[in-house]
Structures are given as structure tokens and as C-alpha cells.
Amino acid sequence: MSTDREELARRFTAELHQGVDTLAALGYPARRFELMLREYKGVETARKLVLSDNASDGLWRLKQMGKLDMSVEMWVLLPWYEELFDEAVRDRAYRKLRAMDFDVDAEIRRRTNTAP
């Protein structure tokens, strides 16, 4: 992994940790996800969750909360993290969110209008 890509992966992991903190403040302590982040870091955690056959308990919980925009699947699809994930991972993330009736394209448009 090149230095730029390593830095991007570190930023991805840091942003996922911030998301865990935000979800905890909203009443959802995503403990299993946080443990995975500590063990595997962000990119590998995302790959494992996105490529799993079923939607995770956490993804269902986020749907119930109306917070699918904070899912790891959504982070994988952000254009500025595209180079961290291959097409298979990104496609699976997209399909999982669409299967939950989440408007992925609208969220990407919203985020790219306020990109970092």
C-alpha cells in the first residue's frame, strides 16, 4: 500500500471511530463494530462486514434508527474512499443499502456537495 493510500486508510479508520462515538451519543453503542475496528482497522472491517452474506445486526439497527447514512456500507461508497475498495465490495455495499430502501445515490450527492 502506498503512503498516500495508507494515509487514506488511516483517515477512513479515524472517521469510522468518530462514527462509533456519534452513534454512542445517539444511544447505540456499536461495541462489536468497535472491537472489529480495533482488531482489523477500518478497511478490513469494512470488507468483512460488506462481503458477509447477510446484513449485520448493526446495519438493521441503523435502519431502525434512520441512520443508514452512518453505515460502513455508506462509507465504502463515498467517492473519496473509492480507491480503498474493489468493485465487488462497493457493489455489495450498494446492493445491501438499496435492499433496505436507502437512497444511496441521493446520499452520495448530498455528501459530495459537502465533501471534506
mmCIF file of N, CA and C in Angstrom:
data_model
loop_
_atom_site.group_PDB
_atom_site.id
_atom_site.type_symbol
_atom_site.label_atom_id
_atom_site.label_comp_id
_atom_site.label_asym_id
_atom_site.label_seq_id
_atom_site.Cartn_x
_atom_site.Cartn_y
_atom_site.Cartn_z
ATOM 1 N N MET A 1 0.862 -1.179 0.000
ATOM 2 C CA MET A 1 0.000 0.000 0.000
ATOM 3 C C MET A 1 0.899 1.231 0.000
ATOM 4 N N SER A 2 0.659 2.142 -0.894
ATOM 5 C CA SER A 2 1.472 3.344 -0.981
ATOM 6 C C SER A 2 1.215 4.237 0.215
ATOM 7 N N THR A 3 2.099 5.200 0.415
ATOM 8 C CA THR A 3 1.960 6.117 1.541
ATOM 9 C C THR A 3 0.647 6.885 1.472
ATOM 10 N N ASP A 4 0.266 7.362 0.278
ATOM 11 C CA ASP A 4 -1.000 8.080 0.139
ATOM 12 C C ASP A 4 -2.182 7.181 0.480
ATOM 13 N N ARG A 5 -2.128 5.969 0.004
ATOM 14 C CA ARG A 5 -3.213 5.029 0.291
ATOM 15 C C ARG A 5 -3.240 4.652 1.766
ATOM 16 N N GLU A 6 -2.073 4.516 2.380
ATOM 17 C CA GLU A 6 -2.016 4.234 3.816
ATOM 18 C C GLU A 6 -2.630 5.381 4.608
ATOM 19 N N GLU A 7 -2.350 6.594 4.202
ATOM 20 C CA GLU A 7 -2.926 7.761 4.875
ATOM 21 C C GLU A 7 -4.444 7.790 4.682
ATOM 22 N N LEU A 8 -4.903 7.454 3.491
ATOM 23 C CA LEU A 8 -6.333 7.404 3.227
ATOM 24 C C LEU A 8 -6.993 6.328 4.103
ATOM 25 N N ALA A 9 -6.340 5.182 4.237
ATOM 26 C CA ALA A 9 -6.868 4.101 5.079
ATOM 27 C C ALA A 9 -6.908 4.537 6.544
ATOM 28 N N ARG A 10 -5.898 5.275 6.995
ATOM 29 C CA ARG A 10 -5.902 5.790 8.376
ATOM 30 C C ARG A 10 -7.053 6.769 8.576
ATOM 31 N N ARG A 11 -7.271 7.631 7.581
ATOM 32 C CA ARG A 11 -8.370 8.597 7.666
ATOM 33 C C ARG A 11 -9.718 7.877 7.696
ATOM 34 N N PHE A 12 -9.861 6.848 6.878
ATOM 35 C CA PHE A 12 -11.083 6.049 6.857
ATOM 36 C C PHE A 12 -11.339 5.445 8.237
ATOM 37 N N THR A 13 -10.315 4.847 8.819
ATOM 38 C CA THR A 13 -10.446 4.244 10.151
ATOM 39 C C THR A 13 -10.815 5.297 11.190
ATOM 40 N N ALA A 14 -10.163 6.441 11.149
ATOM 41 C CA ALA A 14 -10.444 7.510 12.115
ATOM 42 C C ALA A 14 -11.892 7.987 11.986
ATOM 43 N N GLU A 15 -12.368 8.120 10.755
ATOM 44 C CA GLU A 15 -13.747 8.571 10.560
ATOM 45 C C GLU A 15 -14.747 7.522 11.035
ATOM 46 N N LEU A 16 -14.423 6.253 10.880
ATOM 47 C CA LEU A 16 -15.307 5.209 11.405
ATOM 48 C C LEU A 16 -15.346 5.266 12.932
ATOM 49 N N HIS A 17 -14.201 5.500 13.554
ATOM 50 C CA HIS A 17 -14.173 5.646 15.021
ATOM 51 C C HIS A 17 -15.033 6.838 15.451
ATOM 52 N N GLN A 18 -14.953 7.935 14.729
ATOM 53 C CA GLN A 18 -15.807 9.092 15.042
ATOM 54 C C GLN A 18 -17.282 8.728 14.909
ATOM 55 N N GLY A 19 -17.596 7.936 13.898
ATOM 56 C CA GLY A 19 -18.972 7.484 13.712
ATOM 57 C C GLY A 19 -19.457 6.650 14.881
ATOM 58 N N VAL A 20 -18.588 5.794 15.410
ATOM 59 C CA VAL A 20 -18.933 4.986 16.587
ATOM 60 C C VAL A 20 -19.267 5.909 17.762
ATOM 61 N N ASP A 21 -18.459 6.945 17.940
ATOM 62 C CA ASP A 21 -18.711 7.903 19.023
ATOM 63 C C ASP A 21 -20.049 8.613 18.826
ATOM 64 N N THR A 22 -20.344 9.006 17.596
ATOM 65 C CA THR A 22 -21.609 9.679 17.293
ATOM 66 C C THR A 22 -22.787 8.751 17.570
ATOM 67 N N LEU A 23 -22.683 7.501 17.141
ATOM 68 C CA LEU A 23 -23.767 6.546 17.370
ATOM 69 C C LEU A 23 -23.963 6.285 18.867
ATOM 70 N N ALA A 24 -22.872 6.211 19.610
ATOM 71 C CA ALA A 24 -22.989 6.018 21.056
ATOM 72 C C ALA A 24 -23.755 7.180 21.682
ATOM 73 N N ALA A 25 -23.487 8.389 21.230
ATOM 74 C CA ALA A 25 -24.192 9.565 21.746
ATOM 75 C C ALA A 25 -25.677 9.517 21.387
ATOM 76 N N LEU A 26 -26.023 8.815 20.313
ATOM 77 C CA LEU A 26 -27.417 8.664 19.894
ATOM 78 C C LEU A 26 -28.098 7.465 20.569
ATOM 79 N N GLY A 27 -27.358 6.768 21.421
ATOM 80 C CA GLY A 27 -27.937 5.640 22.147
ATOM 81 C C GLY A 27 -27.634 4.274 21.574
ATOM 82 N N TYR A 28 -26.738 4.207 20.610
ATOM 83 C CA TYR A 28 -26.374 2.915 20.021
ATOM 84 C C TYR A 28 -24.876 2.700 20.180
ATOM 85 N N PRO A 29 -24.493 1.998 21.235
ATOM 86 C CA PRO A 29 -23.067 1.679 21.399
ATOM 87 C C PRO A 29 -22.704 0.488 20.516
ATOM 88 N N ALA A 30 -22.111 0.734 19.386
ATOM 89 C CA ALA A 30 -21.777 -0.311 18.407
ATOM 90 C C ALA A 30 -20.514 -1.048 18.853
ATOM 91 N N ARG A 31 -20.648 -1.797 19.924
ATOM 92 C CA ARG A 31 -19.482 -2.435 20.561
ATOM 93 C C ARG A 31 -18.781 -3.452 19.671
ATOM 94 N N ARG A 32 -19.550 -4.326 19.026
ATOM 95 C CA ARG A 32 -18.911 -5.337 18.162
ATOM 96 C C ARG A 32 -18.152 -4.677 17.013
ATOM 97 N N PHE A 33 -18.761 -3.655 16.429
ATOM 98 C CA PHE A 33 -18.103 -2.927 15.353
ATOM 99 C C PHE A 33 -16.817 -2.271 15.863
ATOM 100 N N GLU A 34 -16.896 -1.671 17.028
ATOM 101 C CA GLU A 34 -15.718 -1.017 17.599
ATOM 102 C C GLU A 34 -14.594 -2.025 17.861
ATOM 103 N N LEU A 35 -14.946 -3.206 18.343
ATOM 104 C CA LEU A 35 -13.938 -4.248 18.559
ATOM 105 C C LEU A 35 -13.294 -4.669 17.244
ATOM 106 N N MET A 36 -14.118 -4.805 16.204
ATOM 107 C CA MET A 36 -13.575 -5.149 14.889
ATOM 108 C C MET A 36 -12.627 -4.059 14.397
ATOM 109 N N LEU A 37 -12.995 -2.806 14.586
ATOM 110 C CA LEU A 37 -12.126 -1.699 14.161
ATOM 111 C C LEU A 37 -10.774 -1.767 14.855
ATOM 112 N N ARG A 38 -10.797 -2.075 16.126
ATOM 113 C CA ARG A 38 -9.533 -2.172 16.873
ATOM 114 C C ARG A 38 -8.678 -3.326 16.372
ATOM 115 N N GLU A 39 -9.330 -4.448 16.058
ATOM 116 C CA GLU A 39 -8.581 -5.623 15.628
ATOM 117 C C GLU A 39 -8.114 -5.544 14.178
ATOM 118 N N TYR A 40 -9.001 -5.108 13.274
ATOM 119 C CA TYR A 40 -8.701 -5.172 11.843
ATOM 120 C C TYR A 40 -8.458 -3.830 11.163
ATOM 121 N N LYS A 41 -8.728 -2.734 11.862
ATOM 122 C CA LYS A 41 -8.707 -1.381 11.278
ATOM 123 C C LYS A 41 -9.899 -1.228 10.331
ATOM 124 N N GLY A 42 -10.048 -0.070 9.751
ATOM 125 C CA GLY A 42 -11.255 0.258 9.010
ATOM 126 C C GLY A 42 -11.466 -0.502 7.726
ATOM 127 N N VAL A 43 -10.448 -0.575 6.872
ATOM 128 C CA VAL A 43 -10.634 -1.173 5.546
ATOM 129 C C VAL A 43 -10.996 -2.651 5.655
ATOM 130 N N GLU A 44 -10.279 -3.395 6.472
ATOM 131 C CA GLU A 44 -10.565 -4.824 6.588
ATOM 132 C C GLU A 44 -11.891 -5.066 7.305
ATOM 133 N N THR A 45 -12.213 -4.256 8.301
ATOM 134 C CA THR A 45 -13.515 -4.365 8.969
ATOM 135 C C THR A 45 -14.624 -4.140 7.954
ATOM 136 N N ALA A 46 -14.486 -3.109 7.148
ATOM 137 C CA ALA A 46 -15.500 -2.805 6.135
ATOM 138 C C ALA A 46 -15.652 -3.976 5.160
ATOM 139 N N ARG A 47 -14.535 -4.484 4.678
ATOM 140 C CA ARG A 47 -14.590 -5.606 3.737
ATOM 141 C C ARG A 47 -15.324 -6.797 4.345
ATOM 142 N N LYS A 48 -14.982 -7.151 5.578
ATOM 143 C CA LYS A 48 -15.596 -8.302 6.234
ATOM 144 C C LYS A 48 -17.108 -8.113 6.373
ATOM 145 N N LEU A 49 -17.524 -6.944 6.813
ATOM 146 C CA LEU A 49 -18.945 -6.705 7.027
ATOM 147 C C LEU A 49 -19.714 -6.616 5.714
ATOM 148 N N VAL A 50 -19.149 -5.912 4.763
ATOM 149 C CA VAL A 50 -19.849 -5.721 3.488
ATOM 150 C C VAL A 50 -19.964 -7.039 2.726
ATOM 151 N N LEU A 51 -18.931 -7.845 2.760
ATOM 152 C CA LEU A 51 -18.941 -9.088 1.987
ATOM 153 C C LEU A 51 -19.638 -10.242 2.691
ATOM 154 N N SER A 52 -20.045 -10.046 3.947
ATOM 155 C CA SER A 52 -20.788 -11.111 4.627
ATOM 156 C C SER A 52 -22.096 -11.345 3.889
ATOM 157 N N ASP A 53 -22.579 -12.562 3.959
ATOM 158 C CA ASP A 53 -23.772 -12.928 3.195
ATOM 159 C C ASP A 53 -25.024 -12.170 3.617
ATOM 160 N N ASN A 54 -25.147 -11.885 4.884
ATOM 161 C CA ASN A 54 -26.355 -11.240 5.386
ATOM 162 C C ASN A 54 -26.051 -9.846 5.917
ATOM 163 N N ALA A 55 -27.083 -9.039 6.009
ATOM 164 C CA ALA A 55 -26.933 -7.731 6.638
ATOM 165 C C ALA A 55 -26.631 -7.949 8.121
ATOM 166 N N SER A 56 -25.693 -7.204 8.650
ATOM 167 C CA SER A 56 -25.317 -7.353 10.056
ATOM 168 C C SER A 56 -26.421 -6.833 10.965
ATOM 169 N N ASP A 57 -26.369 -7.264 12.222
ATOM 170 C CA ASP A 57 -27.300 -6.729 13.218
ATOM 171 C C ASP A 57 -27.173 -5.213 13.295
ATOM 172 N N GLY A 58 -25.950 -4.742 13.179
ATOM 173 C CA GLY A 58 -25.712 -3.301 13.236
ATOM 174 C C GLY A 58 -26.382 -2.559 12.098
ATOM 175 N N LEU A 59 -26.360 -3.138 10.916
ATOM 176 C CA LEU A 59 -27.000 -2.498 9.769
ATOM 177 C C LEU A 59 -28.509 -2.415 9.990
ATOM 178 N N TRP A 60 -29.090 -3.479 10.519
ATOM 179 C CA TRP A 60 -30.530 -3.453 10.820
ATOM 180 C C TRP A 60 -30.842 -2.408 11.888
ATOM 181 N N ARG A 61 -29.962 -2.321 12.883
ATOM 182 C CA ARG A 61 -30.180 -1.325 13.946
ATOM 183 C C ARG A 61 -30.125 0.093 13.369
ATOM 184 N N LEU A 62 -29.172 0.343 12.482
ATOM 185 C CA LEU A 62 -29.073 1.661 11.853
ATOM 186 C C LEU A 62 -30.320 1.956 11.014
ATOM 187 N N LYS A 63 -30.854 0.943 10.345
ATOM 188 C CA LYS A 63 -32.093 1.151 9.578
ATOM 189 C C LYS A 63 -33.215 1.561 10.520
ATOM 190 N N GLN A 64 -33.346 0.868 11.643
ATOM 191 C CA GLN A 64 -34.383 1.201 12.620
ATOM 192 C C GLN A 64 -34.232 2.633 13.135
ATOM 193 N N MET A 65 -33.003 3.080 13.257
ATOM 194 C CA MET A 65 -32.722 4.425 13.762
ATOM 195 C C MET A 65 -32.834 5.490 12.674
ATOM 196 N N GLY A 66 -32.989 5.065 11.418
ATOM 197 C CA GLY A 66 -32.977 6.024 10.321
ATOM 198 C C GLY A 66 -31.592 6.593 10.079
ATOM 199 N N LYS A 67 -30.566 5.785 10.336
ATOM 200 C CA LYS A 67 -29.176 6.238 10.247
ATOM 201 C C LYS A 67 -28.326 5.378 9.307
ATOM 202 N N LEU A 68 -28.918 4.865 8.245
ATOM 203 C CA LEU A 68 -28.123 4.084 7.294
ATOM 204 C C LEU A 68 -27.028 4.927 6.658
ATOM 205 N N ASP A 69 -27.168 6.242 6.708
ATOM 206 C CA ASP A 69 -26.108 7.118 6.198
ATOM 207 C C ASP A 69 -24.830 6.995 7.020
ATOM 208 N N MET A 70 -24.921 6.394 8.202
ATOM 209 C CA MET A 70 -23.748 6.208 9.052
ATOM 210 C C MET A 70 -23.213 4.778 8.997
ATOM 211 N N SER A 71 -23.731 3.974 8.094
ATOM 212 C CA SER A 71 -23.290 2.579 7.994
ATOM 213 C C SER A 71 -21.918 2.489 7.321
ATOM 214 N N VAL A 72 -21.225 1.417 7.625
ATOM 215 C CA VAL A 72 -19.935 1.183 6.973
ATOM 216 C C VAL A 72 -20.139 1.016 5.473
ATOM 217 N N GLU A 73 -21.291 0.469 5.081
ATOM 218 C CA GLU A 73 -21.591 0.329 3.653
ATOM 219 C C GLU A 73 -21.595 1.687 2.966
ATOM 220 N N MET A 74 -22.174 2.679 3.638
ATOM 221 C CA MET A 74 -22.214 4.018 3.049
ATOM 222 C C MET A 74 -20.816 4.616 2.972
ATOM 223 N N TRP A 75 -20.003 4.422 4.002
ATOM 224 C CA TRP A 75 -18.634 4.960 3.984
ATOM 225 C C TRP A 75 -17.826 4.359 2.837
ATOM 226 N N VAL A 76 -18.034 3.053 2.583
ATOM 227 C CA VAL A 76 -17.322 2.377 1.493
ATOM 228 C C VAL A 76 -17.641 3.026 0.147
ATOM 229 N N LEU A 77 -18.856 3.545 0.013
ATOM 230 C CA LEU A 77 -19.304 4.101 -1.263
ATOM 231 C C LEU A 77 -18.934 5.571 -1.477
ATOM 232 N N LEU A 78 -18.382 6.211 -0.464
ATOM 233 C CA LEU A 78 -18.006 7.617 -0.628
ATOM 234 C C LEU A 78 -16.885 7.736 -1.658
ATOM 235 N N PRO A 79 -17.038 8.651 -2.600
ATOM 236 C CA PRO A 79 -16.064 8.750 -3.702
ATOM 237 C C PRO A 79 -14.623 8.920 -3.242
ATOM 238 N N TRP A 80 -14.399 9.630 -2.159
ATOM 239 C CA TRP A 80 -13.016 9.873 -1.722
ATOM 240 C C TRP A 80 -12.380 8.638 -1.091
ATOM 241 N N TYR A 81 -13.152 7.563 -0.845
ATOM 242 C CA TYR A 81 -12.585 6.300 -0.348
ATOM 243 C C TYR A 81 -12.617 5.200 -1.407
ATOM 244 N N GLU A 82 -13.016 5.545 -2.612
ATOM 245 C CA GLU A 82 -13.180 4.559 -3.680
ATOM 246 C C GLU A 82 -11.940 3.700 -3.902
ATOM 247 N N GLU A 83 -10.760 4.292 -3.851
ATOM 248 C CA GLU A 83 -9.551 3.513 -4.154
ATOM 249 C C GLU A 83 -9.212 2.473 -3.086
ATOM 250 N N LEU A 84 -9.880 2.529 -1.934
ATOM 251 C CA LEU A 84 -9.617 1.556 -0.873
ATOM 252 C C LEU A 84 -10.345 0.228 -1.092
ATOM 253 N N PHE A 85 -11.351 0.232 -1.971
ATOM 254 C CA PHE A 85 -12.209 -0.943 -2.128
ATOM 255 C C PHE A 85 -12.387 -1.299 -3.594
ATOM 256 N N ASP A 86 -12.380 -2.601 -3.870
ATOM 257 C CA ASP A 86 -12.585 -3.019 -5.255
ATOM 258 C C ASP A 86 -14.075 -2.954 -5.615
ATOM 259 N N GLU A 87 -14.346 -3.166 -6.865
ATOM 260 C CA GLU A 87 -15.713 -3.034 -7.371
ATOM 261 C C GLU A 87 -16.674 -4.010 -6.698
ATOM 262 N N ALA A 88 -16.201 -5.221 -6.389
ATOM 263 C CA ALA A 88 -17.069 -6.226 -5.757
ATOM 264 C C ALA A 88 -17.549 -5.747 -4.387
ATOM 265 N N VAL A 89 -16.664 -5.145 -3.614
ATOM 266 C CA VAL A 89 -17.026 -4.647 -2.285
ATOM 267 C C VAL A 89 -17.988 -3.480 -2.422
ATOM 268 N N ARG A 90 -17.671 -2.573 -3.315
ATOM 269 C CA ARG A 90 -18.528 -1.396 -3.490
ATOM 270 C C ARG A 90 -19.914 -1.803 -4.016
ATOM 271 N N ASP A 91 -19.960 -2.742 -4.928
ATOM 272 C CA ASP A 91 -21.237 -3.205 -5.459
ATOM 273 C C ASP A 91 -22.075 -3.870 -4.362
ATOM 274 N N ARG A 92 -21.453 -4.690 -3.549
ATOM 275 C CA ARG A 92 -22.180 -5.366 -2.462
ATOM 276 C C ARG A 92 -22.707 -4.336 -1.463
ATOM 277 N N ALA A 93 -21.890 -3.334 -1.131
ATOM 278 C CA ALA A 93 -22.330 -2.289 -0.204
ATOM 279 C C ALA A 93 -23.555 -1.570 -0.771
ATOM 280 N N TYR A 94 -23.486 -1.247 -2.037
ATOM 281 C CA TYR A 94 -24.594 -0.559 -2.693
ATOM 282 C C TYR A 94 -25.866 -1.414 -2.663
ATOM 283 N N ARG A 95 -25.734 -2.683 -3.002
ATOM 284 C CA ARG A 95 -26.895 -3.562 -3.050
ATOM 285 C C ARG A 95 -27.498 -3.776 -1.664
ATOM 286 N N LYS A 96 -26.669 -3.882 -0.640
ATOM 287 C CA LYS A 96 -27.194 -4.050 0.725
ATOM 288 C C LYS A 96 -28.012 -2.838 1.151
ATOM 289 N N LEU A 97 -27.512 -1.661 0.855
ATOM 290 C CA LEU A 97 -28.243 -0.450 1.235
ATOM 291 C C LEU A 97 -29.524 -0.302 0.425
ATOM 292 N N ARG A 98 -29.467 -0.576 -0.870
ATOM 293 C CA ARG A 98 -30.673 -0.488 -1.708
ATOM 294 C C ARG A 98 -31.719 -1.501 -1.254
ATOM 295 N N ALA A 99 -31.284 -2.676 -0.809
ATOM 296 C CA ALA A 99 -32.217 -3.693 -0.327
ATOM 297 C C ALA A 99 -32.960 -3.217 0.925
ATOM 298 N N MET A 100 -32.409 -2.238 1.591
ATOM 299 C CA MET A 100 -33.053 -1.656 2.778
ATOM 300 C C MET A 100 -33.786 -0.366 2.428
ATOM 301 N N ASP A 101 -34.019 -0.168 1.153
ATOM 302 C CA ASP A 101 -34.747 1.010 0.655
ATOM 303 C C ASP A 101 -34.056 2.324 0.991
ATOM 304 N N PHE A 102 -32.737 2.301 1.011
ATOM 305 C CA PHE A 102 -31.970 3.516 1.263
ATOM 306 C C PHE A 102 -31.565 4.121 -0.070
ATOM 307 N N ASP A 103 -31.763 5.411 -0.240
ATOM 308 C CA ASP A 103 -31.424 6.099 -1.485
ATOM 309 C C ASP A 103 -29.934 6.463 -1.468
ATOM 310 N N VAL A 104 -29.133 5.504 -1.865
ATOM 311 C CA VAL A 104 -27.678 5.647 -1.849
ATOM 312 C C VAL A 104 -27.236 6.820 -2.724
ATOM 313 N N ASP A 105 -27.790 6.917 -3.911
ATOM 314 C CA ASP A 105 -27.365 7.959 -4.851
ATOM 315 C C ASP A 105 -27.636 9.353 -4.294
ATOM 316 N N ALA A 106 -28.785 9.531 -3.662
ATOM 317 C CA ALA A 106 -29.108 10.838 -3.072
ATOM 318 C C ALA A 106 -28.137 11.159 -1.940
ATOM 319 N N GLU A 107 -27.771 10.155 -1.151
ATOM 320 C CA GLU A 107 -26.842 10.390 -0.045
ATOM 321 C C GLU A 107 -25.455 10.732 -0.577
ATOM 322 N N ILE A 108 -25.032 10.073 -1.631
ATOM 323 C CA ILE A 108 -23.727 10.393 -2.226
ATOM 324 C C ILE A 108 -23.740 11.828 -2.756
ATOM 325 N N ARG A 109 -24.820 12.201 -3.428
ATOM 326 C CA ARG A 109 -24.933 13.585 -3.917
ATOM 327 C C ARG A 109 -24.879 14.573 -2.751
ATOM 328 N N ARG A 110 -25.598 14.268 -1.674
ATOM 329 C CA ARG A 110 -25.609 15.148 -0.512
ATOM 330 C C ARG A 110 -24.194 15.294 0.075
ATOM 331 N N ARG A 111 -23.506 14.178 0.197
ATOM 332 C CA ARG A 111 -22.159 14.202 0.796
ATOM 333 C C ARG A 111 -21.138 14.869 -0.125
ATOM 334 N N THR A 112 -21.263 14.671 -1.417
ATOM 335 C CA THR A 112 -20.279 15.267 -2.316
ATOM 336 C C THR A 112 -20.462 16.774 -2.412
ATOM 337 N N ASN A 113 -21.656 17.246 -2.092
ATOM 338 C CA ASN A 113 -21.887 18.704 -2.048
ATOM 339 C C ASN A 113 -21.293 19.337 -0.803
ATOM 340 N N THR A 114 -20.946 18.495 0.186
ATOM 341 C CA THR A 114 -20.336 18.994 1.427
ATOM 342 C C THR A 114 -19.050 18.212 1.721
ATOM 343 N N ALA A 115 -18.383 17.748 0.667
ATOM 344 C CA ALA A 115 -17.174 16.926 0.812
ATOM 345 C C ALA A 115 -16.080 17.661 1.564
ATOM 346 N N PRO A 116 -15.249 16.859 2.271
ATOM 347 C CA PRO A 116 -14.134 17.451 3.038
ATOM 348 C C PRO A 116 -13.099 18.108 2.149
#
